[in-house]
Amino acid sequence: MKAITVKVKPEPKKPASRFWPTFLQQKYLYMMALPFVLWAFVFNYLPLWGWTMAFQKYKPGKSFFEQKWVGLQYFRELFHDEQFFNALRNTLAMSLMGLLAGFIIPIVFAVLLNELRLMFLKRFVQTVSYLPHFVSWVVAAGIITKMLSTDNGAVNDLLMSLHLISEPIQFMAKGNLFWGIVTASDVWKETGWNTIIYLAAISGIGPELYEAARVDGASRLQQVRNITLPGIRTTVIILLIMSIGHLISIGFEKQFLLGNNLVRDYSQTLDLYALNYGLGLGRFSFGTAINIFNSVVSVILLFVANGIFKKITKESII
Amino acid sequence: MLSKKLAAASWSDRIFDLVVYAAITVVTIATLYPFLNVLAISFNDSTDSIKGGITVYPRVFTVKNYETIFAYSGLMTGLKISVLRTIIGTILGLVSASMLAFTLSRVDFQARRFVSTFLALTMYVSGGLIPVYILIKNLDMMGTFGVYVLPGLVSAFNVFVIRSFIDGLPYALQESAKLDGANDFTIYWRVILPLTKPALATIALFLAVGQWNAWFDTYLYNGSKEGLTTLQFELMKVIQSTTTNADNFRGRNMTEVMAQISPESVKMAITIVVTVPILVVYPFLQRYFVKGMTLGSVKS
């Protein structure tokens, strides 16, 4: 073993001139990496070039140089469209609600799970809680619609039998309920899954801390407050920053699948807006302007959030 | 022993326990009940289902709903395409992620910084729906099977999960293989891959679930292409057509006809067919993906 380590010890560097010999030596590494780099370039970076469409009167079939440049026309159109502000409001509202609920509830659930003393029960509950994460939103939306339906939906049945309501609520037809339904659906689907990271963080806390607290006579609740929660603080902050970064671009699958024409004023997000008014009507340039707006705001949010947290906590992900 | 006695003695701790168990019970029921309910309805006689009141077991047991849906050829095509894209997509995704991860784990690889940054950026940068759509169109990939596999082939997240796993392997293994005359590709194939199995299992699950559950690419690119639609897409059409007025769908064919005649029970049967493959797999892989999730989150 010793002889081997001596052999690969790096030689003193002679910059630039070493490039081609090393390149040849590492040709297999290059062969394994570069095709996929090219791939990523085509499917991840090339679409960015497509952003130029937003500044052109894009006509399919024409080459890039034949397109007519129109400057900021489509952005002006965008900012004069009432639907745009509607979509922006819905996106921000649902994202914020999703962020808040999807952030707090998994932490609470992880703490609860951690307090279960029966191991087999803990395992069982965990396995069950992951289940919804693995089904598609199509299935989830179908199930949720069924549960909320007016004829024999479980939620209405429950509320009726508890005499909380006198007649079934038409959940899926009420716009003002839509944001809440989307948020609750997301919580139902992803809480168990999002708990994994917090549980791992909790299991990293030294048991001697709990032991010491118990000797000092701390109650279970006090242990949670003073040991468990501070112990996962770093994880919580990093995940919070990451989810803020995705705040505005949080998908539209749920809204697409759960929404319908009756609740459109509350269900249309920026991405759906781009789909319906950009792609659906063939207005590619206009739709791209929406996409760009979406991306720019999301990047700004990421940096702002990261900056704030860096100041407060000295933690950073960028 | 002492600590146990202390814990048992405290009154507030008992209330705490009670609250914990109550909350956990509610969450478990809320998660599980909808699935059991759907399962029960799918096995219940469809005219009887209309009366309502079915909870977690069928009242009038029948498999007729399943016979009905399997009699439609569209469903079988969907099943075939879904299975195909899941298998092919998973294998190609695994190959690309593990190869890239291997090269990035090599500290001596001179393009390491470039490749790493280039990939990491893809997690934050995206052109958006319409530029991607135009790209796919310009590449002549509309209406092909390729759109299911190629656009999402390289995933930075998966690469980083596998890389952090490889980083944990002793480098001496690669050195001794090199002494035996193995080139870098052989080392990847014969040394690294077999040792990376736990990480690969995690990523395989992520990829397979992603492929199996995808429907939007079908909607966008292959919706009107008969013979290329997926199971999720067919289910989407059936479910959506009753909530809206079947207005903006691209496909015409059997699903719409079926939606008009399909009672609740048949819908639930399709839901079960779409769900079962994942239901069967994920508990067995739980150990792996829990590990993989934690690894990935720490690194990225």
XYZ file of C-alpha atoms in Angstrom:
618
model
C 0.000 0.000 0.000
C 2.753 2.406 0.889
C 4.453 1.960 -2.451
C 1.202 2.920 -4.205
C 0.686 6.160 -2.367
C 4.180 7.267 -3.207
C 3.546 6.675 -6.863
C 0.541 8.970 -7.309
C 1.954 11.858 -5.324
C 1.390 14.980 -7.428
C 4.451 16.212 -9.255
C 5.402 19.886 -9.056
C 3.067 21.833 -11.323
C 4.114 23.231 -14.656
C 0.931 25.100 -15.673
C -0.516 25.218 -19.210
C 1.965 22.877 -20.818
C 0.555 19.982 -18.772
C -2.951 20.335 -20.179
C -2.748 18.120 -23.250
C -0.780 15.284 -21.669
C -3.252 15.201 -18.766
C -6.139 15.445 -21.205
C -4.896 12.378 -23.057
C -4.294 10.548 -19.834
C -7.824 11.311 -18.682
C -9.496 10.660 -22.018
C -11.878 8.131 -20.511
C -13.014 10.594 -17.870
C -13.666 13.136 -20.587
C -15.532 10.553 -22.639
C -17.734 9.807 -19.662
C -18.467 13.429 -18.784
C -18.601 15.466 -21.943
C -21.507 13.804 -23.778
C -23.752 14.536 -20.816
C -22.407 18.057 -20.477
C -23.377 18.571 -24.088
C -26.770 17.088 -23.283
C -27.276 19.468 -20.374
C -26.227 22.304 -22.625
C -28.875 21.474 -25.206
C -31.792 20.900 -22.863
C -30.964 23.267 -19.990
C -28.968 26.127 -21.447
C -30.214 26.334 -25.014
C -33.766 27.229 -23.895
C -32.239 30.330 -22.294
C -31.335 31.444 -25.792
C -35.041 31.119 -26.482
C -35.552 34.101 -24.198
C -34.720 36.276 -27.178
C -38.197 35.334 -28.416
C -39.714 37.661 -25.839
C -38.082 40.611 -27.600
C -39.077 39.493 -31.069
C -42.317 39.035 -32.891
C -41.542 35.338 -33.046
C -42.894 33.406 -35.986
C -42.282 29.658 -36.034
C -40.425 28.363 -39.059
C -38.387 31.518 -39.588
C -34.733 31.628 -38.684
C -33.426 33.731 -35.835
C -32.206 36.508 -38.120
C -35.478 36.790 -39.992
C -37.493 37.518 -36.850
C -38.674 41.045 -36.248
C -37.330 42.726 -33.107
C -39.956 44.540 -31.086
C -38.093 45.487 -27.908
C -40.139 45.496 -24.760
C -43.530 45.429 -26.457
C -44.575 42.118 -24.951
C -43.510 43.139 -21.484
C -45.594 46.285 -21.793
C -48.520 44.166 -22.942
C -47.939 41.883 -19.984
C -47.979 44.686 -17.464
C -51.195 46.025 -18.926
C -53.008 42.736 -18.655
C -55.316 42.362 -15.708
C -54.971 38.578 -15.846
C -51.248 38.908 -15.313
C -51.641 40.562 -11.931
C -54.281 38.029 -11.079
C -51.875 35.206 -11.919
C -49.066 36.894 -10.017
C -51.277 37.274 -6.959
C -52.352 33.625 -7.110
C -48.788 32.405 -7.574
C -47.473 34.416 -4.652
C -50.424 33.566 -2.422
C -50.269 29.825 -3.028
C -46.489 29.785 -2.865
C -46.425 31.669 0.421
C -49.138 29.484 1.916
C -47.348 26.397 0.649
C -44.054 27.663 1.996
C -45.458 28.370 5.428
C -47.464 25.172 5.804
C -45.026 22.966 3.940
C -42.265 24.268 6.131
C -43.775 24.253 9.602
C -45.884 21.106 9.461
C -43.059 18.689 8.530
C -41.005 20.020 11.449
C -43.899 19.475 13.839
C -44.521 16.024 12.383
C -40.845 15.087 12.687
C -40.812 16.134 16.336
C -44.003 14.147 16.972
C -42.598 11.063 15.269
C -39.410 11.378 17.235
C -41.404 11.292 20.459
C -43.002 7.934 19.608
C -41.509 5.345 21.919
C -42.782 2.265 20.104
C -40.352 1.608 17.278
C -42.670 -0.533 15.137
C -45.355 2.131 15.347
C -42.869 4.793 14.320
C -41.805 2.711 11.330
C -45.401 2.038 10.343
C -46.465 5.674 10.559
C -43.423 6.742 8.589
C -44.084 4.243 5.817
C -47.703 5.343 5.585
C -46.751 9.010 5.548
C -44.440 8.537 2.551
C -47.160 6.887 0.490
C -48.833 9.994 -0.994
C -45.468 11.330 -2.141
C -45.120 8.388 -4.486
C -48.394 8.748 -6.323
C -48.673 11.237 -9.146
C -50.524 14.510 -8.834
C -53.026 13.069 -11.293
C -53.900 10.323 -8.833
C -53.722 12.698 -5.874
C -56.003 15.222 -7.570
C -58.488 12.462 -8.391
C -58.491 11.251 -4.803
C -58.743 14.764 -3.361
C -61.605 15.653 -5.674
C -63.377 12.478 -4.594
C -62.805 13.182 -0.899
C -64.148 16.726 -1.252
C -67.075 15.914 -3.515
C -70.623 16.752 -2.490
C -71.976 13.286 -3.014
C -70.437 10.943 -0.466
C -67.130 12.764 -0.189
C -65.446 11.780 3.061
C -64.838 15.357 4.206
C -68.442 16.437 3.728
C -69.673 13.221 5.331
C -67.485 13.837 8.357
C -68.507 17.467 8.733
C -72.169 16.496 8.346
C -72.039 13.752 10.938
C -70.342 16.096 13.369
C -73.179 18.560 12.663
C -70.686 21.261 11.799
C -72.496 21.959 8.543
C -76.100 21.357 7.543
C -75.536 20.675 3.865
C -72.521 19.577 1.799
C -70.046 22.281 0.782
C -69.140 22.482 -2.896
C -65.431 22.650 -2.196
C -64.210 22.442 -5.771
C -66.567 25.146 -7.043
C -65.659 27.888 -4.578
C -62.826 30.129 -5.678
C -62.107 31.472 -2.222
C -61.467 27.949 -0.972
C -59.084 27.035 -3.776
C -55.845 28.340 -2.245
C -56.584 26.477 0.948
C -57.400 23.269 -0.917
C -54.154 23.418 -2.874
C -52.141 24.053 0.289
C -53.868 21.292 2.215
C -53.372 18.872 -0.687
C -49.704 19.670 -0.765
C -49.412 19.117 2.965
C -51.235 15.788 2.663
C -48.969 14.667 -0.156
C -45.544 15.858 0.924
C -45.414 16.179 4.719
C -44.155 12.647 5.327
C -41.523 12.969 2.660
C -40.253 16.355 3.824
C -39.967 14.945 7.312
C -37.103 12.636 6.346
C -34.448 15.336 6.492
C -35.617 16.702 9.829
C -35.741 13.234 11.347
C -32.184 12.652 10.197
C -31.143 15.943 11.754
C -32.878 15.048 15.007
C -31.178 11.656 15.147
C -27.874 13.514 14.884
C -28.454 15.208 18.229
C -26.404 13.607 20.986
C -28.486 11.468 23.383
C -26.399 12.738 26.300
C -28.106 16.117 25.930
C -31.498 14.542 26.585
C -30.049 12.462 29.379
C -28.653 15.561 31.076
C -31.924 17.427 30.636
C -33.866 14.549 32.182
C -31.568 14.478 35.194
C -32.213 18.187 35.565
C -35.915 17.390 35.609
C -36.892 18.855 32.238
C -40.301 17.782 30.967
C -40.681 16.267 27.513
C -42.063 19.502 26.156
C -39.106 21.419 27.566
C -36.749 18.911 25.957
C -38.393 19.527 22.607
C -38.143 23.278 23.038
C -34.610 23.444 24.357
C -32.848 20.526 22.710
C -34.680 19.151 19.648
C -35.651 22.423 18.010
C -32.305 24.214 18.523
C -30.591 21.008 17.372
C -32.170 21.122 13.910
C -31.855 24.875 13.515
C -29.194 24.761 10.804
C -31.120 22.230 8.737
C -34.267 24.288 9.075
C -32.566 27.465 7.904
C -30.912 25.872 4.886
C -34.159 24.263 3.784
C -36.033 27.516 4.315
C -33.633 29.432 2.091
C -33.855 26.762 -0.570
C -37.634 26.784 -0.606
C -37.722 30.577 -0.734
C -35.556 30.373 -3.828
C -38.239 28.339 -5.503
C -41.039 30.488 -4.161
C -42.369 31.895 -7.382
C -41.569 29.025 -9.696
C -43.338 26.401 -7.612
C -45.002 24.262 -10.248
C -48.485 24.416 -11.565
C -49.357 20.734 -11.649
C -51.647 20.972 -8.649
C -53.358 24.077 -9.955
C -53.784 22.556 -13.399
C -55.208 19.301 -12.075
C -57.308 20.617 -9.194
C -58.547 23.759 -10.891
C -61.553 24.178 -13.158
C -63.282 27.004 -14.966
C -65.369 27.924 -11.932
C -62.353 28.780 -9.810
C -60.098 30.112 -12.540
C -59.671 33.552 -10.952
C -58.012 31.871 -8.004
C -56.297 28.924 -9.657
C -54.385 30.513 -12.523
C -50.682 30.807 -11.693
C -48.021 32.489 -13.821
C -47.021 29.181 -15.377
C -50.623 28.289 -16.172
C -51.062 31.766 -17.567
C -48.072 31.171 -19.852
C -49.541 27.826 -20.851
C -53.035 29.138 -21.570
C -52.239 32.541 -23.065
C -48.826 31.817 -24.525
C -48.747 28.264 -25.747
C -52.473 27.620 -25.993
C -53.046 30.631 -28.252
C -49.741 30.289 -30.080
C -48.427 33.598 -28.673
C -44.945 32.269 -28.053
C -43.285 35.652 -27.524
C -45.841 36.756 -24.974
C -45.585 33.451 -23.125
C -41.811 33.675 -23.040
C -42.056 37.142 -21.516
C -44.087 35.562 -18.712
C -41.457 32.858 -18.278
C -38.693 35.437 -18.059
C -40.587 37.490 -15.521
C -41.061 34.330 -13.491
C -37.358 33.437 -13.531
C -36.053 36.907 -12.788
C -38.279 37.347 -9.767
C -37.369 33.905 -8.507
C -33.643 34.660 -8.688
C -34.130 37.986 -6.932
C -36.085 36.248 -4.186
C -33.314 33.688 -3.745
C -30.628 36.334 -3.321
C -32.709 38.521 -1.057
C -33.624 35.589 1.150
C -30.077 34.352 1.282
C -28.779 37.830 2.058
C -31.182 38.315 4.925
C -30.339 34.961 6.450
C -26.629 35.495 6.013
C -26.907 38.683 8.043
C -28.988 37.164 10.792
C -27.540 33.709 11.147
C -24.208 33.619 9.343
C -25.509 30.637 7.348
C -25.530 30.631 3.587
C -26.117 28.253 0.735
C -24.693 30.301 -2.078
C -33.320 3.614 35.345
C -33.432 6.837 37.257
C -34.373 8.803 34.201
C -37.159 6.384 33.328
C -38.682 6.775 36.763
C -38.514 10.532 36.486
C -40.230 10.479 33.131
C -42.988 8.202 34.297
C -43.661 10.277 37.369
C -44.275 13.512 35.538
C -47.881 14.381 34.960
C -47.272 16.826 32.144
C -45.311 14.187 30.264
C -48.353 11.932 30.200
C -50.445 14.664 28.650
C -47.642 15.263 26.209
C -47.657 11.589 25.250
C -51.409 11.642 24.849
C -51.243 14.617 22.496
C -48.464 12.974 20.479
C -50.373 9.727 20.012
C -53.619 11.498 19.218
C -51.951 13.676 16.582
C -50.120 10.744 15.039
C -53.348 8.743 14.855
C -55.201 11.549 13.099
C -52.390 12.026 10.593
C -52.177 8.306 9.853
C -55.906 7.974 9.272
C -56.016 11.118 7.135
C -53.220 9.739 4.962
C -54.426 6.182 4.638
C -58.201 6.528 4.522
C -58.462 8.091 1.043
C -56.499 5.220 -0.474
C -58.525 2.537 1.276
C -61.700 4.309 0.286
C -60.697 4.413 -3.386
C -59.691 0.761 -3.229
C -63.025 -0.218 -1.698
C -65.046 1.698 -4.289
C -63.016 0.186 -7.119
C -64.043 -3.286 -5.974
C -67.661 -2.342 -5.374
C -70.516 -2.836 -7.798
C -70.788 0.451 -9.687
C -74.552 0.930 -9.414
C -74.396 0.163 -5.732
C -71.551 2.687 -5.277
C -73.842 5.532 -6.319
C -75.850 5.042 -3.125
C -72.728 6.086 -1.245
C -71.693 5.133 2.246
C -68.743 2.982 1.270
C -65.844 3.421 3.627
C -62.853 1.088 3.626
C -64.374 -2.178 2.403
C -66.588 -2.959 -0.607
C -70.265 -3.576 0.078
C -71.100 -5.554 -3.047
C -67.818 -7.092 -4.122
C -67.046 -7.360 -7.839
C -64.047 -7.229 -10.179
C -66.232 -6.020 -13.041
C -64.828 -2.480 -12.917
C -61.382 -3.844 -13.595
C -62.681 -6.020 -16.418
C -64.291 -2.929 -17.922
C -61.131 -0.852 -17.973
C -58.859 -3.605 -19.185
C -61.213 -4.181 -22.101
C -60.198 -0.792 -23.527
C -57.202 -0.959 -25.802
C -56.190 2.620 -24.946
C -55.473 1.576 -21.415
C -53.258 -1.282 -22.522
C -51.279 1.009 -24.826
C -50.924 3.454 -21.976
C -49.701 0.704 -19.724
C -47.177 -0.429 -22.296
C -45.787 3.057 -22.901
C -45.662 3.815 -19.181
C -43.748 0.628 -18.442
C -41.388 1.244 -21.372
C -40.592 4.830 -20.441
C -40.080 3.846 -16.839
C -37.586 1.104 -17.706
C -35.686 2.986 -20.407
C -35.764 6.306 -18.596
C -34.503 4.762 -15.384
C -31.628 2.903 -17.010
C -30.462 5.863 -19.085
C -30.829 8.200 -16.130
C -28.773 5.885 -13.940
C -26.009 5.561 -16.513
C -25.727 9.304 -17.073
C -25.859 10.220 -13.382
C -23.378 7.575 -12.258
C -20.874 8.298 -15.042
C -20.929 12.010 -14.311
C -20.756 11.357 -10.590
C -17.694 9.162 -11.046
C -15.789 11.751 -13.044
C -16.710 14.456 -10.537
C -15.529 12.339 -7.630
C -12.051 12.216 -9.149
C -10.114 15.077 -7.601
C -7.453 14.764 -10.310
C -9.945 15.237 -13.190
C -8.939 18.507 -14.735
C -12.375 19.500 -16.034
C -13.919 18.785 -12.655
C -14.599 22.369 -11.631
C -16.084 23.264 -14.972
C -18.368 20.235 -15.193
C -19.434 20.612 -11.585
C -20.369 24.278 -11.911
C -22.001 23.717 -15.277
C -24.237 21.038 -13.775
C -24.995 22.829 -10.524
C -26.275 25.850 -12.437
C -28.891 23.729 -14.200
C -30.643 23.382 -10.848
C -31.330 27.110 -10.739
C -31.509 28.103 -14.382
C -34.360 27.104 -16.609
C -35.674 28.590 -19.796
C -39.291 28.043 -18.911
C -42.185 26.265 -20.513
C -42.316 27.938 -23.890
C -38.616 28.084 -24.840
C -38.360 24.390 -23.979
C -41.462 23.657 -26.033
C -39.994 25.501 -29.029
C -36.701 23.652 -28.602
C -38.418 20.271 -28.602
C -40.354 21.339 -31.649
C -37.236 22.519 -33.480
C -35.469 19.281 -32.648
C -38.359 17.429 -34.300
C -39.048 15.532 -31.145
C -42.784 16.190 -31.013
C -44.741 12.992 -31.232
C -41.778 10.766 -30.469
C -40.995 8.454 -27.603
C -37.750 10.355 -27.107
C -39.384 13.327 -25.378
C -40.121 11.059 -22.445
C -36.482 10.235 -21.895
C -34.084 12.730 -23.442
C -34.962 16.216 -22.119
C -34.685 15.177 -18.488
C -31.808 12.763 -18.923
C -29.222 14.635 -16.888
C -30.268 15.602 -13.387
C -27.740 17.494 -11.291
C -29.383 16.464 -8.048
C -28.983 12.762 -8.829
C -25.381 13.271 -9.886
C -24.518 14.957 -6.607
C -26.198 12.290 -4.508
C -24.207 9.533 -6.195
C -20.999 11.540 -6.089
C -21.168 12.084 -2.361
C -21.615 8.336 -2.011
C -18.554 7.618 -4.171
C -16.596 10.169 -2.162
C -17.108 7.924 0.826
C -15.368 4.976 -0.847
C -11.628 4.537 -0.228
C -9.535 5.845 -3.110
C -7.044 3.030 -2.648
C -9.507 0.729 -4.451
C -9.152 2.754 -7.631
C -5.389 2.944 -7.260
C -4.948 -0.788 -6.965
C -7.232 -1.337 -9.956
C -5.079 1.089 -11.876
C -1.966 -0.861 -10.953
C -3.656 -3.933 -12.358
C -3.885 -2.064 -15.644
C -7.499 -0.961 -15.563
C -8.406 2.245 -17.387
C -10.810 4.801 -15.938
C -13.809 3.333 -17.685
C -13.072 -0.145 -16.381
C -12.659 1.255 -12.894
C -16.066 2.902 -13.183
C -17.728 -0.211 -14.512
C -16.052 -2.931 -12.478
C -15.061 -1.215 -9.243
C -17.275 1.798 -8.604
C -20.659 0.682 -9.916
C -20.891 -2.515 -7.830
C -19.940 -0.599 -4.691
C -22.418 2.194 -5.365
C -25.485 -0.050 -5.377
C -27.257 1.545 -2.386
C -27.024 5.017 -3.912
C -28.017 3.665 -7.317
C -31.070 1.985 -5.798
C -32.181 5.323 -4.351
C -31.727 7.168 -7.595
C -33.377 4.354 -9.543
C -36.429 4.741 -7.341
C -36.520 8.523 -7.840
C -36.151 8.124 -11.589
C -38.689 5.335 -11.876
C -41.273 7.194 -9.809
C -40.684 10.349 -11.824
C -41.104 8.490 -15.101
C -44.133 6.532 -13.991
C -45.891 9.624 -12.622
C -45.138 12.007 -15.478
C -48.087 13.157 -17.537
C -47.378 16.735 -18.515
C -44.881 15.875 -21.241
C -47.497 13.615 -22.800
C -50.060 16.407 -22.578
C -47.658 18.892 -24.132
C -45.957 16.881 -26.841
C -47.749 13.600 -27.487
C -51.337 14.196 -26.438
C -52.814 13.610 -29.867
C -50.421 10.864 -30.827
C -52.259 7.604 -30.454
C -50.035 4.777 -29.346
C -47.721 7.089 -27.426
C -49.940 8.289 -24.599
C -49.151 7.177 -21.080
C -51.299 5.693 -18.352
C -51.172 8.851 -16.233
C -52.322 10.889 -19.201
C -55.271 8.576 -19.828
C -56.222 8.787 -16.161
C -55.854 12.558 -16.281
C -58.288 12.766 -19.178
C -60.862 10.575 -17.478
C -60.678 12.471 -14.195
C -60.577 15.941 -15.739
C -63.401 15.326 -18.166
C -65.904 15.082 -15.337
C -64.724 18.129 -13.419
C -64.661 20.380 -16.460
C -66.747 20.061 -19.574
C -64.194 18.084 -21.499
C -63.323 21.282 -23.317
C -59.616 21.679 -23.869
C -58.326 18.190 -24.466
C -56.235 17.364 -27.419
C -56.971 13.661 -27.643
C -60.373 12.597 -28.819
C -60.648 8.783 -28.924
C -61.892 6.337 -26.397
C -61.127 8.099 -23.132
C -63.721 10.769 -23.674
C -66.357 8.288 -24.633
C -65.396 6.286 -21.617
C -65.532 9.280 -19.314
C -69.170 9.867 -20.192
C -70.167 6.352 -19.372
C -67.675 5.793 -16.595
C -69.183 5.700 -13.141
C -67.198 6.502 -10.038
C -66.168 2.891 -9.520
C -64.489 2.594 -12.896
C -62.566 5.819 -12.310
C -61.383 4.509 -8.990
C -60.320 1.243 -10.626
C -58.074 3.127 -13.062
C -56.655 5.109 -10.169
C -55.743 1.872 -8.433
C -54.141 0.418 -11.556
C -52.001 3.539 -11.880
C -51.049 3.503 -8.215
C -50.364 -0.159 -7.485
C -46.913 -0.542 -9.090
C -45.503 2.157 -6.810
C -47.386 0.886 -3.792
C -45.677 -2.444 -4.237
C -42.176 -1.088 -4.597
C -41.573 1.801 -2.237
C -41.732 0.153 1.212
C -38.927 -2.203 0.218
C -36.693 0.635 -0.900
C -37.476 2.866 2.058
C -34.184 2.137 3.810
C -32.266 3.298 0.747
C -34.166 6.425 -0.140
C -34.122 7.714 3.408
C -30.351 7.474 3.264
C -30.244 8.992 -0.207
C -32.447 11.935 0.711
C -30.264 12.826 3.674
C -27.072 12.482 1.672
C -28.395 14.620 -1.148
C -29.653 17.359 1.094
C -26.395 17.627 2.963
C -24.359 17.966 -0.197
C -26.536 20.236 -2.280
